[in-house]
Coordinates of C-alpha atoms and ligand atoms in Angstrom, one line a residue:
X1 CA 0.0 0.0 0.0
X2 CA 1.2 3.9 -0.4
X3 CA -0.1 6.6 1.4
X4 CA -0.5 8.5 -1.9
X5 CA -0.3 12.1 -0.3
X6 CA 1.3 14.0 2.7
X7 CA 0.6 17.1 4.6
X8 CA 2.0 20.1 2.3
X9 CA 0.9 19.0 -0.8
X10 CA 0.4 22.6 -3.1
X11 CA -3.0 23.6 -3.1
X12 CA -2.8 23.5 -6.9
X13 CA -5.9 21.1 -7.8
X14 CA -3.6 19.2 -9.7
X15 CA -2.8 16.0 -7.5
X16 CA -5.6 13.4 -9.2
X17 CA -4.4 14.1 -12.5
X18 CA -0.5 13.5 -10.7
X19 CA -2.2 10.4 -9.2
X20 CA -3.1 8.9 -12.8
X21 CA -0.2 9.7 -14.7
X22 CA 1.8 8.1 -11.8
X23 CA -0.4 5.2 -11.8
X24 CA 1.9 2.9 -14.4
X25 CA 5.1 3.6 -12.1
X26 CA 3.4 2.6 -8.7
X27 CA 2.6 -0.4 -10.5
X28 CA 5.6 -1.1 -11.8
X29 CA 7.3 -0.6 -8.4
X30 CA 4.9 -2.9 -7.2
X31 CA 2.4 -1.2 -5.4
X32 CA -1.0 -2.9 -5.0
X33 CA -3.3 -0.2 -3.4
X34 CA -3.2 3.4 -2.7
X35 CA -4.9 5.0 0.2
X36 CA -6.0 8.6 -1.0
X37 CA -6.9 11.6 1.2
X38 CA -10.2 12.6 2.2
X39 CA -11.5 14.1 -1.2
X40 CA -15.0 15.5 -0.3
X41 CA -15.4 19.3 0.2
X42 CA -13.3 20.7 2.6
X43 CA -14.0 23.9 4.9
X44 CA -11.7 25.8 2.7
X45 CA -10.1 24.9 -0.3
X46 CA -6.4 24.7 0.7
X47 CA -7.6 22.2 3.7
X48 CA -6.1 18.7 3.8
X49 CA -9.7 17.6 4.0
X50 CA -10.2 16.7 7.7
X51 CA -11.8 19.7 8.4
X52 CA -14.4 18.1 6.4
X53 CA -17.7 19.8 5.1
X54 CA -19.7 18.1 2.7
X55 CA -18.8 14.3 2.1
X56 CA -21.5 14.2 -0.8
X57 CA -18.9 16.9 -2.7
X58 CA -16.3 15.0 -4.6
X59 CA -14.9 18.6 -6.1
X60 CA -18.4 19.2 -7.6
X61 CA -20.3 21.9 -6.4
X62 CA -19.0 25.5 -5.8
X63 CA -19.5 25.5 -1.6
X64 CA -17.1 27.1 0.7
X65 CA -16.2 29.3 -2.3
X66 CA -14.6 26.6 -4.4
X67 CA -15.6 23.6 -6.7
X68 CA -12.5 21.4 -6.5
X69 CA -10.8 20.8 -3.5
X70 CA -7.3 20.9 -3.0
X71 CA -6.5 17.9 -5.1
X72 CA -8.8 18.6 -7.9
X73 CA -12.4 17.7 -9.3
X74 CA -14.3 14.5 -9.2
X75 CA -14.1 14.0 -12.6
X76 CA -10.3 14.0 -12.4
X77 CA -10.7 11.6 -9.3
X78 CA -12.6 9.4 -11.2
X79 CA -9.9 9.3 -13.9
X80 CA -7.4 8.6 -11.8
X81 CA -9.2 5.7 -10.2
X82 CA -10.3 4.5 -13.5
X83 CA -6.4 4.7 -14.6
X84 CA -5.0 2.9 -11.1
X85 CA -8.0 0.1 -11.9
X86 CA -6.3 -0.8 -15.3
X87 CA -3.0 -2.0 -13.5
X88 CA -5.0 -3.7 -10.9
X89 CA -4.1 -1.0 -7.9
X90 CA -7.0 -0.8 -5.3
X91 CA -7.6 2.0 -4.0
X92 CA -8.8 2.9 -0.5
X93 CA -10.3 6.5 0.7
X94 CA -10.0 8.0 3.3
X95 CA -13.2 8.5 5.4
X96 CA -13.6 11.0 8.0
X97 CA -16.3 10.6 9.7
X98 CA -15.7 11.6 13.6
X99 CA -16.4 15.7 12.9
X100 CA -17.6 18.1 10.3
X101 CA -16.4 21.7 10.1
X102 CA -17.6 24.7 8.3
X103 CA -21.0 24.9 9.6
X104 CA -23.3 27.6 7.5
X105 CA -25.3 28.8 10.2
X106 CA -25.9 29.0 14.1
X107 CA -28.3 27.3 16.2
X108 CA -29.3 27.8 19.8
X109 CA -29.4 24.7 21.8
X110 CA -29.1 23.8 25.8
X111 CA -24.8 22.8 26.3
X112 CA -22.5 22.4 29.5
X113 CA -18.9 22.9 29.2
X114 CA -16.4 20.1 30.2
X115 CA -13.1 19.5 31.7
X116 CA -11.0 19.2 28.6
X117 CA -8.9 16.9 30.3
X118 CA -12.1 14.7 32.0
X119 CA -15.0 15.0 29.7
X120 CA -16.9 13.5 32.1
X121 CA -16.4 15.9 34.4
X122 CA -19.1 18.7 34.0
X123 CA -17.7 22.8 35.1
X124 CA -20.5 24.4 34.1
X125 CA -24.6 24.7 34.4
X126 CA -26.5 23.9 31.3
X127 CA -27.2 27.3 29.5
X128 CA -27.7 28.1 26.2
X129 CA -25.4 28.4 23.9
X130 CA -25.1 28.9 19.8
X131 CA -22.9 26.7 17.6
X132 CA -21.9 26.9 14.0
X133 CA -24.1 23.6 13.8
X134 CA -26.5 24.0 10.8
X135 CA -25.8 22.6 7.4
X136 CA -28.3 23.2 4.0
X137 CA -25.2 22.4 1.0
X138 CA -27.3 24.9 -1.0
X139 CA -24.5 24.6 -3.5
X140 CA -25.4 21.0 -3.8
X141 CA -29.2 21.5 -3.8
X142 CA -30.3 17.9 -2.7
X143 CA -28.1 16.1 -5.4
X144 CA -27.5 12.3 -3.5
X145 CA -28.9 13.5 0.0
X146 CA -31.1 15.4 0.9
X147 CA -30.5 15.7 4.3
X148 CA -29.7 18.3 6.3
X149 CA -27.6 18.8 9.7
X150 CA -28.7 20.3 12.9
X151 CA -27.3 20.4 16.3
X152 CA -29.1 17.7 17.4
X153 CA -27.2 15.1 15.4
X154 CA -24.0 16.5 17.0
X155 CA -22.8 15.6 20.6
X156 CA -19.9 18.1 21.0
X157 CA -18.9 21.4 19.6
X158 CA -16.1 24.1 20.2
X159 CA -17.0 27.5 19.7
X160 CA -20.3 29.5 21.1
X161 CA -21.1 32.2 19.0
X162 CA -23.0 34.2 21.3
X163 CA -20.3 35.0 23.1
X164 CA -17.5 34.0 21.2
X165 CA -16.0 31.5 23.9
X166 CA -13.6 28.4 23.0
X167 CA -14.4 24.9 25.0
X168 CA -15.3 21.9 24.7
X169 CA -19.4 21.8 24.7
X170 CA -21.2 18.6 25.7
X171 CA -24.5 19.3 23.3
X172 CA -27.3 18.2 25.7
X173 CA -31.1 16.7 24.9
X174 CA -32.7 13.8 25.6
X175 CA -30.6 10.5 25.7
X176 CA -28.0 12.7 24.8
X177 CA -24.0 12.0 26.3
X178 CA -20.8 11.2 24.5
X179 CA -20.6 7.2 23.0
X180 CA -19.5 4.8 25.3
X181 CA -17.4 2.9 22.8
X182 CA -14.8 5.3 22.5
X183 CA -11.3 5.5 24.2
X184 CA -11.2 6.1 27.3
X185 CA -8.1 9.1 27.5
X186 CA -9.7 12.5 29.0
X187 CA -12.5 10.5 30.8
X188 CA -14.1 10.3 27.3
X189 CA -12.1 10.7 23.9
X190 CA -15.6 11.1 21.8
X191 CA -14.4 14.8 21.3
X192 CA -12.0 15.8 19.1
X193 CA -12.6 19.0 17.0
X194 CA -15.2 21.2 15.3
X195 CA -19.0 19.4 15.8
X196 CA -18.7 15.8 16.7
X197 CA -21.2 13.7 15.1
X198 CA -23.4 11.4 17.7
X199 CA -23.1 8.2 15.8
X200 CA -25.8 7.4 18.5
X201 CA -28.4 9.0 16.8
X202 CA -30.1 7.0 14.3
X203 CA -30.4 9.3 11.3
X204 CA -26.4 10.1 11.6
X205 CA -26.1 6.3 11.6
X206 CA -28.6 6.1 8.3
X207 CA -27.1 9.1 6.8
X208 CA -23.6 8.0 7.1
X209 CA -24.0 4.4 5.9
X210 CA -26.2 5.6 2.9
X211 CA -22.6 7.8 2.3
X212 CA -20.5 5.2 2.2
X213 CA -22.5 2.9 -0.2
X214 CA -23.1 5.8 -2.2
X215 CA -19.4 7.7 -2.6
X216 CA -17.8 3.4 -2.6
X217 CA -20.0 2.9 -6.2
X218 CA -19.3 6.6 -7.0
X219 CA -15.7 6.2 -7.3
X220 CA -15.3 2.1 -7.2
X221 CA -13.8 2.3 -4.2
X222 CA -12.1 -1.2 -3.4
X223 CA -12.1 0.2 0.4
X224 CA -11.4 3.0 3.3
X225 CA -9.0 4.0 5.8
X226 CA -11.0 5.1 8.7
X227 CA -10.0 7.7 10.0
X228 CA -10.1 8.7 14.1
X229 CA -11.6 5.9 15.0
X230 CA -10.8 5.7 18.8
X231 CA -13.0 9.0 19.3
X232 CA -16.0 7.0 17.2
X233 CA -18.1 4.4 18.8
X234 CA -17.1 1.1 17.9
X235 CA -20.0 -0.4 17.3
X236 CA -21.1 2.4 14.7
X237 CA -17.6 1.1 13.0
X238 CA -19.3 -2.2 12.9
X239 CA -22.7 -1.4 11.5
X240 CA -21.1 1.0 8.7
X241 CA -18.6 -1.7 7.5
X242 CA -21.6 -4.4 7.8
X243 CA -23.3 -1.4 5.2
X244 CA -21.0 -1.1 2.8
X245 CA -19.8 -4.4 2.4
X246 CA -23.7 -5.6 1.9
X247 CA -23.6 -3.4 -1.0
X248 CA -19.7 -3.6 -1.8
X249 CA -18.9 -7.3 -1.5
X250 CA -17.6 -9.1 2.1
X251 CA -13.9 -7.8 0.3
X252 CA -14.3 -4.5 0.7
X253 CA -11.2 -3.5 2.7
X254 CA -10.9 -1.4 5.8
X255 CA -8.0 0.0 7.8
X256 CA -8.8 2.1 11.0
X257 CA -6.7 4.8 12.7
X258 CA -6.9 4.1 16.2
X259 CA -3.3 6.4 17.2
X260 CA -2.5 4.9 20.7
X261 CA 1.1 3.6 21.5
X262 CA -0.9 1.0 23.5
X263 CA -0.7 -2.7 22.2
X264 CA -3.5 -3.4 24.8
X265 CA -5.9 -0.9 23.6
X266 CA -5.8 -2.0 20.4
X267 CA -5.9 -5.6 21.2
X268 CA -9.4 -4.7 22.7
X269 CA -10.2 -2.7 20.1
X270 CA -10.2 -5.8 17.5
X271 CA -12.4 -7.7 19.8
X272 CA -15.0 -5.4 19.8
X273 CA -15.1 -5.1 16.3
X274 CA -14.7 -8.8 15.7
X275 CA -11.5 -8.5 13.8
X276 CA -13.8 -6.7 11.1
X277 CA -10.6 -4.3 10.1
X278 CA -7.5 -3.4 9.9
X279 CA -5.7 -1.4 12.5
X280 CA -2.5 0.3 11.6
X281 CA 0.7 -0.4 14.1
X282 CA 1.1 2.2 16.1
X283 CA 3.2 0.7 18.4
X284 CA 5.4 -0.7 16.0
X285 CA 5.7 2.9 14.5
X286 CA 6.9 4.2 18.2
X287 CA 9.2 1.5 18.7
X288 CA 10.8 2.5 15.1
X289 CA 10.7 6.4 16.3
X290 CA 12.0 5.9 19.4
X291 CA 14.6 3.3 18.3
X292 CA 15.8 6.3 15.7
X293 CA 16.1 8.7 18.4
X294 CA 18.2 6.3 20.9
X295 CA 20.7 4.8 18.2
X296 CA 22.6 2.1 19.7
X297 CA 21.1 2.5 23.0
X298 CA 18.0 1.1 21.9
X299 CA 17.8 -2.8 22.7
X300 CA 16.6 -3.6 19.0
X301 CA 15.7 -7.1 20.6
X302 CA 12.7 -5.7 22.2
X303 CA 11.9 -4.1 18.1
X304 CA 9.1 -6.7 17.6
X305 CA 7.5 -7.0 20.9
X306 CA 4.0 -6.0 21.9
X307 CA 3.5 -5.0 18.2
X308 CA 0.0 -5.5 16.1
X309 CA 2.6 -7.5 13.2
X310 CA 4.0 -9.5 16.1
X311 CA 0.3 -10.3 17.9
X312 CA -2.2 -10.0 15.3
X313 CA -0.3 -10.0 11.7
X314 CA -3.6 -10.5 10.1
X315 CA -4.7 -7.6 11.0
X316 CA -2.0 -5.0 11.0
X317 CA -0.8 -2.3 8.6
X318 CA 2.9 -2.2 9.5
X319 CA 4.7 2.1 8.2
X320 CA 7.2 4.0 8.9
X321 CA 5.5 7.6 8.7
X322 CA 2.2 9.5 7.8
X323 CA 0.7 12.2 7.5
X324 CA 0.6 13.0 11.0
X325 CA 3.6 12.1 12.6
X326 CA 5.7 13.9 9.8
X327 CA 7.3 17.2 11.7
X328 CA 4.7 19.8 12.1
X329 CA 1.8 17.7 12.2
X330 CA -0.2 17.1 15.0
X331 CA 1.1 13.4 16.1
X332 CA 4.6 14.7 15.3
X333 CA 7.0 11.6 15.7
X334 CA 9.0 11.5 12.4
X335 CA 11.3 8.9 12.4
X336 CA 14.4 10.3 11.8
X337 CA 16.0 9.9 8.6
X338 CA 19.3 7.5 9.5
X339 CA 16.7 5.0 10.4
X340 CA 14.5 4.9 7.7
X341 CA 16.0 2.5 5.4
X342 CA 16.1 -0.1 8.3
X343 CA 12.7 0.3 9.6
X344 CA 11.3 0.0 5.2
X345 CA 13.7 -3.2 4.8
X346 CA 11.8 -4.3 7.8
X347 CA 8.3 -3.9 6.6
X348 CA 8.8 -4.6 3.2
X349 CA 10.8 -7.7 3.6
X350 CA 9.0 -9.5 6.4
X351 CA 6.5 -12.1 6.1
X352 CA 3.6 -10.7 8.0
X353 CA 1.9 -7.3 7.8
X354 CA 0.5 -5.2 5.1
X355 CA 3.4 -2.8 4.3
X356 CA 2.5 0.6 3.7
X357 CA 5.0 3.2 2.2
X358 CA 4.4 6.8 3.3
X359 CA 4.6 9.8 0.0
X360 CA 6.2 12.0 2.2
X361 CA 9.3 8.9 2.2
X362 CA 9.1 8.2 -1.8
X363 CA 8.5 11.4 -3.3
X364 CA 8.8 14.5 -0.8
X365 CA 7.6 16.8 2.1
X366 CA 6.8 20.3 1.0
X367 CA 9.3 20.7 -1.7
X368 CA 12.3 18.5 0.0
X369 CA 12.9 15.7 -2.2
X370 CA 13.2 12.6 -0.3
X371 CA 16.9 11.1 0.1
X372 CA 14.9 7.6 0.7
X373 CA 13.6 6.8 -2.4
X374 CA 16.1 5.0 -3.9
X375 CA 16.5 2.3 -1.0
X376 CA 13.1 2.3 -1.2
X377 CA 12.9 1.4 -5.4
X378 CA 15.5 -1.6 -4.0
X379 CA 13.8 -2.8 -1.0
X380 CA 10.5 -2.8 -3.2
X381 CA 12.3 -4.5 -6.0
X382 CA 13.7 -7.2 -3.1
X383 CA 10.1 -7.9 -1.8
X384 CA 8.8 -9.1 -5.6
X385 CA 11.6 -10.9 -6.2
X386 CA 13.0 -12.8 -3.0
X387 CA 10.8 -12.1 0.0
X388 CA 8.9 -15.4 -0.1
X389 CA 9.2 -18.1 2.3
X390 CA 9.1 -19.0 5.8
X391 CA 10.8 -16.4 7.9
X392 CA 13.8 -17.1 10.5
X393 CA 13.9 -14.4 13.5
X394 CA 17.8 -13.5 14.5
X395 CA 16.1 -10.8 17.1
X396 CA 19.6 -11.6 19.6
X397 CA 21.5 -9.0 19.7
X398 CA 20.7 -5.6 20.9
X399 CA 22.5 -3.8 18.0
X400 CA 22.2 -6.5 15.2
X401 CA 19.3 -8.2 14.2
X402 CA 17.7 -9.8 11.2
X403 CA 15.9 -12.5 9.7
X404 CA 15.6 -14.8 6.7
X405 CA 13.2 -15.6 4.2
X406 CA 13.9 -19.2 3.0
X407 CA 12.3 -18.7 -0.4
X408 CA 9.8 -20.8 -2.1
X409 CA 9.7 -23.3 -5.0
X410 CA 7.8 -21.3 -7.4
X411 CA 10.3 -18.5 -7.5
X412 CA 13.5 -19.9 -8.2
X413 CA 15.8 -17.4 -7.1
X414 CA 13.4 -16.6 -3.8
X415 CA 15.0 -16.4 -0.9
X416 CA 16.8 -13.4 1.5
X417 CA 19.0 -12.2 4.6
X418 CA 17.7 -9.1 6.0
X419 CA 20.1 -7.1 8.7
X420 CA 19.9 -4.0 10.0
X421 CA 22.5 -2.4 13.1
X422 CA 22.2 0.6 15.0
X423 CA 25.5 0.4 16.6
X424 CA 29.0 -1.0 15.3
X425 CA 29.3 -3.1 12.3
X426 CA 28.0 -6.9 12.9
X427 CA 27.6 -10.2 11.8
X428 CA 25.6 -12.6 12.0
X429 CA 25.3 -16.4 11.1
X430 CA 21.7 -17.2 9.7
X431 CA 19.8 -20.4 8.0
X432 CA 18.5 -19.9 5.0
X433 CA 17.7 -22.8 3.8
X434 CA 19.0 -26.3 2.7
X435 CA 18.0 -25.7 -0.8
X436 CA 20.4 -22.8 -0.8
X437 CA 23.5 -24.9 -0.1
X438 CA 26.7 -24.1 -2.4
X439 CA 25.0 -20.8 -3.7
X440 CA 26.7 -17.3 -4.2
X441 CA 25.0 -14.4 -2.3
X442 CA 25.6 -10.8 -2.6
X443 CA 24.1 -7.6 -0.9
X444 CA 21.9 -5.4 -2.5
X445 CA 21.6 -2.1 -0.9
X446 CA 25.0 -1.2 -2.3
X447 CA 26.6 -0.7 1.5
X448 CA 28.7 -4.2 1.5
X449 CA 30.8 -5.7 -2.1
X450 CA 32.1 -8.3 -1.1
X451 CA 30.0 -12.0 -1.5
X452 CA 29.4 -15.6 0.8
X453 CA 28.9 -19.0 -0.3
X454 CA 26.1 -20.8 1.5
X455 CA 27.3 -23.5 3.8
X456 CA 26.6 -27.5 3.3
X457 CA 23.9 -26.5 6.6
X458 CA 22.2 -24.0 4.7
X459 CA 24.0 -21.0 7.1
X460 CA 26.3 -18.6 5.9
X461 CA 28.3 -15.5 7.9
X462 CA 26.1 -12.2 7.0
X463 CA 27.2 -9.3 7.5
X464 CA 26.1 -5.4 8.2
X465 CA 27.9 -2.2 8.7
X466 CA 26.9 0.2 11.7
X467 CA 23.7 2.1 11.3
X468 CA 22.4 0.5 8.3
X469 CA 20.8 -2.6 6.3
X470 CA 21.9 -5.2 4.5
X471 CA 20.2 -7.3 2.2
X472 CA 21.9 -10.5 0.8
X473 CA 20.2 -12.2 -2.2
X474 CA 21.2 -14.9 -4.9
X475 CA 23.4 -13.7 -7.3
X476 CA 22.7 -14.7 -10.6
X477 CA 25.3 -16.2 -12.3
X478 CA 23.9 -16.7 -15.9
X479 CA 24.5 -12.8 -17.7
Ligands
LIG1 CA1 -16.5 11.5 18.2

C-alpha cells in the first residue's frame, strides 16, 4: 500500500491528474493499493480535508467558495481511479467521519462545558449556547442526500457564537451523552474537533452508511482507511462496515486509525469489532521512532515485541510515517532519517503485515525531495523478487538483528537475509535454507561488495555495517 499524499501537498488542484499519470510507475514498483486523502469538500479549499464539510462533494459543487478541492475535481478523481483500476491497484479512501467543520449557520441549543482533560467531568450549568451547527449544502441543492444537519445530530462542539467562547461543549437533549465505545483518554475521547457527530443517533447512523455505499460505487472504491476511530463508537464502525460491504462485497477492505502507542488498547479494540478491520501499528511505529532517536542504546531485541505484526499479523498495517507524525503535524514523531531505510527493509521484507510506504518517504515533504527513495525502489524490488518463504527471527543482539526468508519453489531465485544495526558493524550467522547450499550471495543495498557462499547447513556469515541494512540475495550467475 502507499499513502498517496502528505501534509504540504500545493494547493494547486492538480494532484488526481499526478495520481493517474503516476499510476503505471506505482505499478511497476509494485504497489498494489493506494490509500488517497479525504476528497470531499473541505471547509476551505487549501484544507487537507479533515476539516471536512460536505462528504456528498467530490470537487463538484462550488460550496465554501470553491468547486475542486485541493486535489482537484471529481471528474479527475474518477480518472485517476479508473487509470489505477487498469494495473490492478485498489484503492482505498480515506473516510472522515468523527467531525464536520464549516457549519453555515448558528443554532441555539441547551450545552454544559467540560473539563478538557475529564470530559466527564461537568464545570459548568446547562445554559444556552449557539454553535456553527446548521448545514443546507445549498451549492449541492439535494443532489445524493437530501439531508440536512442540525445540532441535534451533534454531541460536541467548540465555539459559542454568542459570546465567542472556545471549549469543549457537551450538546445536551434527551438521551444525549458522549458514546460509550470510545477510548477512554480524557475520561471520554468522543471529542476531538469542530462538531462531533453522535453516531448514536439514528439518522447520523442512516445518513452516514447511505454515504459510504453511495461515494464506494461513485468512485469504485475497493475500500477505506477510517480515519479517528478511537474518538468513534465502535459499534457504529461495525454497522457502517456491515453497510457497505452488503452493497460492496464481504472484500471490501478497511483499515482504522486508532493512534495509541498501547498494544492493549488495540488488542481490545479488535475484539469489539470482531476483527472486522484493519488497524495500523502504532506501536510498531513508536518503537521504530523511538529506536531512531536512541541509536545504539536502543535494545533492538525488544523491536518486535507487543506489536499488532507480532500479535495480530492478520490484521496489522505495519509504516514507517504519515501524514501525522511527519514534523509539524499534529502526532509529530517522524522517524528520523538514519533510520529509515532499516525500519522500510523491515516492513517490506517481512512475512507478515500489510506494508505501507508513506509519500512523504518516496516522493517528498513540501518541496524537499526525499533522500529515501532509492532504497526504497530496491527494497520494493527485493520484496517481488525474493521475499517469499518461511521467515527465520535472529532478534539476539541488541544492536544487530535480522531474519531470513527461506524462499519458495515457485520463484527460483526466492530467498533473502535481512540485517539491519544501529550500533558497530556486525555479523551474524543465519539459516536460509538447505536448498540454498553451495550458492553465491551478494548484498543489495550497495553498503557491503564483497560476496558468501552458503554453507553445506544452509548457514552462511552475513554481515552489516553500523547504522544500516543489509540485504543479501542470490546472485545470478547466468548474464
Ligand atoms: Ca466523536
Amino acid at each position: 500500500m502507499m499513502q498517496y499524499f502528505e501534509w504540504n501537498l500545493p494547493n494547486d488542484g492538480n494532484f488526481w491528474n499526478q495520481l493517474k499519470e503516476d499510476a503505471e510507475h506505482l505499478s511497476d514498483i509494485g504497489v498494489t493499493s493506494v490509500w488517497i486523502p479525504p476528497a470531499y469538500k473541505a471547509d476551505e479549499q487549501q484544507d487537507e480535508g479533515y476539516a471536512t464539510y460536505d462528504l456528498f462533494d467530490l470537487g463538484e459543487f462550488d460550496q465554501k467558495g470553491t468547486v475542486r478541492t485541493k486535489y482537484g475535481t471529481k471528474q479527475e478523481l474518477i480518472d485517476a481511479i479508473t487509470e489505477l483500476h487498469k494495473y490492478q491497484i485498489s484503492v482505498y479512501l480515506d473516510a472522515v467521519m468523527n467531525h464536520k467543520a464549516g457549519g453555515e449557520y448558528t443554532e441555539k441549543f441547551q450545552a454544559v462545558e467540560v473539563d478538557p482533560n475529564n470530559r466527564e467531568k461537568k464545570i459548568s450549568d446547562p445554559y444556552e449556547i449557539e454553535a456553527y451547527t446548521g448545514y443546507n449544502f445549498p451549492g449541492r441543492d439535494n443532489k445524493y442526500s437530501d439531508f440536512k444537519w442540525h445540532w441535534f445530530h451533534f454531541d460536541g462542539t467548540d465555539y459559542n457564537a454568542a459570546n465567542q467562547k472556545k471549549a469543549i461543549y457537551r450538546i445536551l437533549g434527551e438521551g444525549k451523552n458522549w458514546s460509550q465505545g470510545v477510548d477512554d483518554e480524557n475520561g471520554n475521547y468522543d471529542y476531538l474537533m469542530f462538531n462531533d457527530l453522535d453516531l448514536n443517533h439514528p439518522e447520523v447512523v442512516k445518513e452516514l452508511c447511505k454515504w459510504g455505499i453511495w461515494v464506494s460505487n461513485e468512485l469504485s472504491l475497493d475500500g477505506m482507511r477510517l480515519d479517528a476511530i478511537k474518538h468513534m463508537d465502535d459499534i457504529f464502525i461495525k454497522q457502517f462496515l456491515d453497510a457497505v460491504r452488503s452493497d460492496r462485497g464481504a472484500n471490501f477492505y478497511a483499515v482504522g486509525e486508532y493512534w495509541k502507542n498501547d498494544f492493549d488498547s488495540l488488542e481490545e479494540y479488535l475484539k469489539y469489532t470482531d476483527y472486522s478491520l484493519n488497524l495500523f501499528d502504532v506501536p510498531l511505529h513508536y518503537k521504530m521512532f523511538e529506536a531512531a532517536q536512541k541509536g545504539r542504546d536502543f535494545d533492538l531485541t525488544n523491536l518486535p515485541d507487543d506489536t499488532l505484526v507480532t500479535r495480530f499479523p492478520e490484521n496489522a498495517v505495519t509504516f514507517v510515517d504519515n501524514h501525522d507524525s511527519q514534523h509539524g503535524s499534529s502526532l509529530e514523531s517522524q522517524v528520523k532519517s538514519w533510520f529509515k531505510p532499516l525500519a522500510y527493509g523491515l516492513i517490506l521484507l517481512m512475512e507478515k503485515g500489510y506494508p505501507c510506504i508513506f509519500y512523504g518517504d518516496y516522493y517528498r515533504m513540501g518541496d524537499q525531495e526525499s533522500p529515501h527513495r532509492i532504497i526504497i525502489d530496491i527494497l520494493l524490488e527485493a520484496r517481488k523478487k525474493y521475499a517469499y518463504g518461511k521467515q527465520n527471527n535472529y532478534f539476539d543482539h541488541p544492536n544487530t538483528v535480522g531474519f531470513t526468508r527461506e524462499g519458495d519453489d515457485i520463484r527460483e531465485d526466492s530467498g533473502l537475509a535481512f540485517l539491519m544495526s544501529n550500533g558497530e558493524d556486525g555479523d551474524k550467522v543465519m539459516y536460509v535454507g538447505d536448498a540454498h547450499k553451495g550458492e553465491t550471495w551478494h548484498e543489495i543495498t550497495g553498503s557491503i561488495s564483497e560476496e558468501v557462499t552458503i554453507g553445506e547447513d544452509g548457514n552462511a556469515l552475513f554481515k552489516v555495517h553500523g547504522g544500516k541494512v543489509a540485504v543479501w540475495v542470490k546472485k545470478e550467475t547466468n548474464s
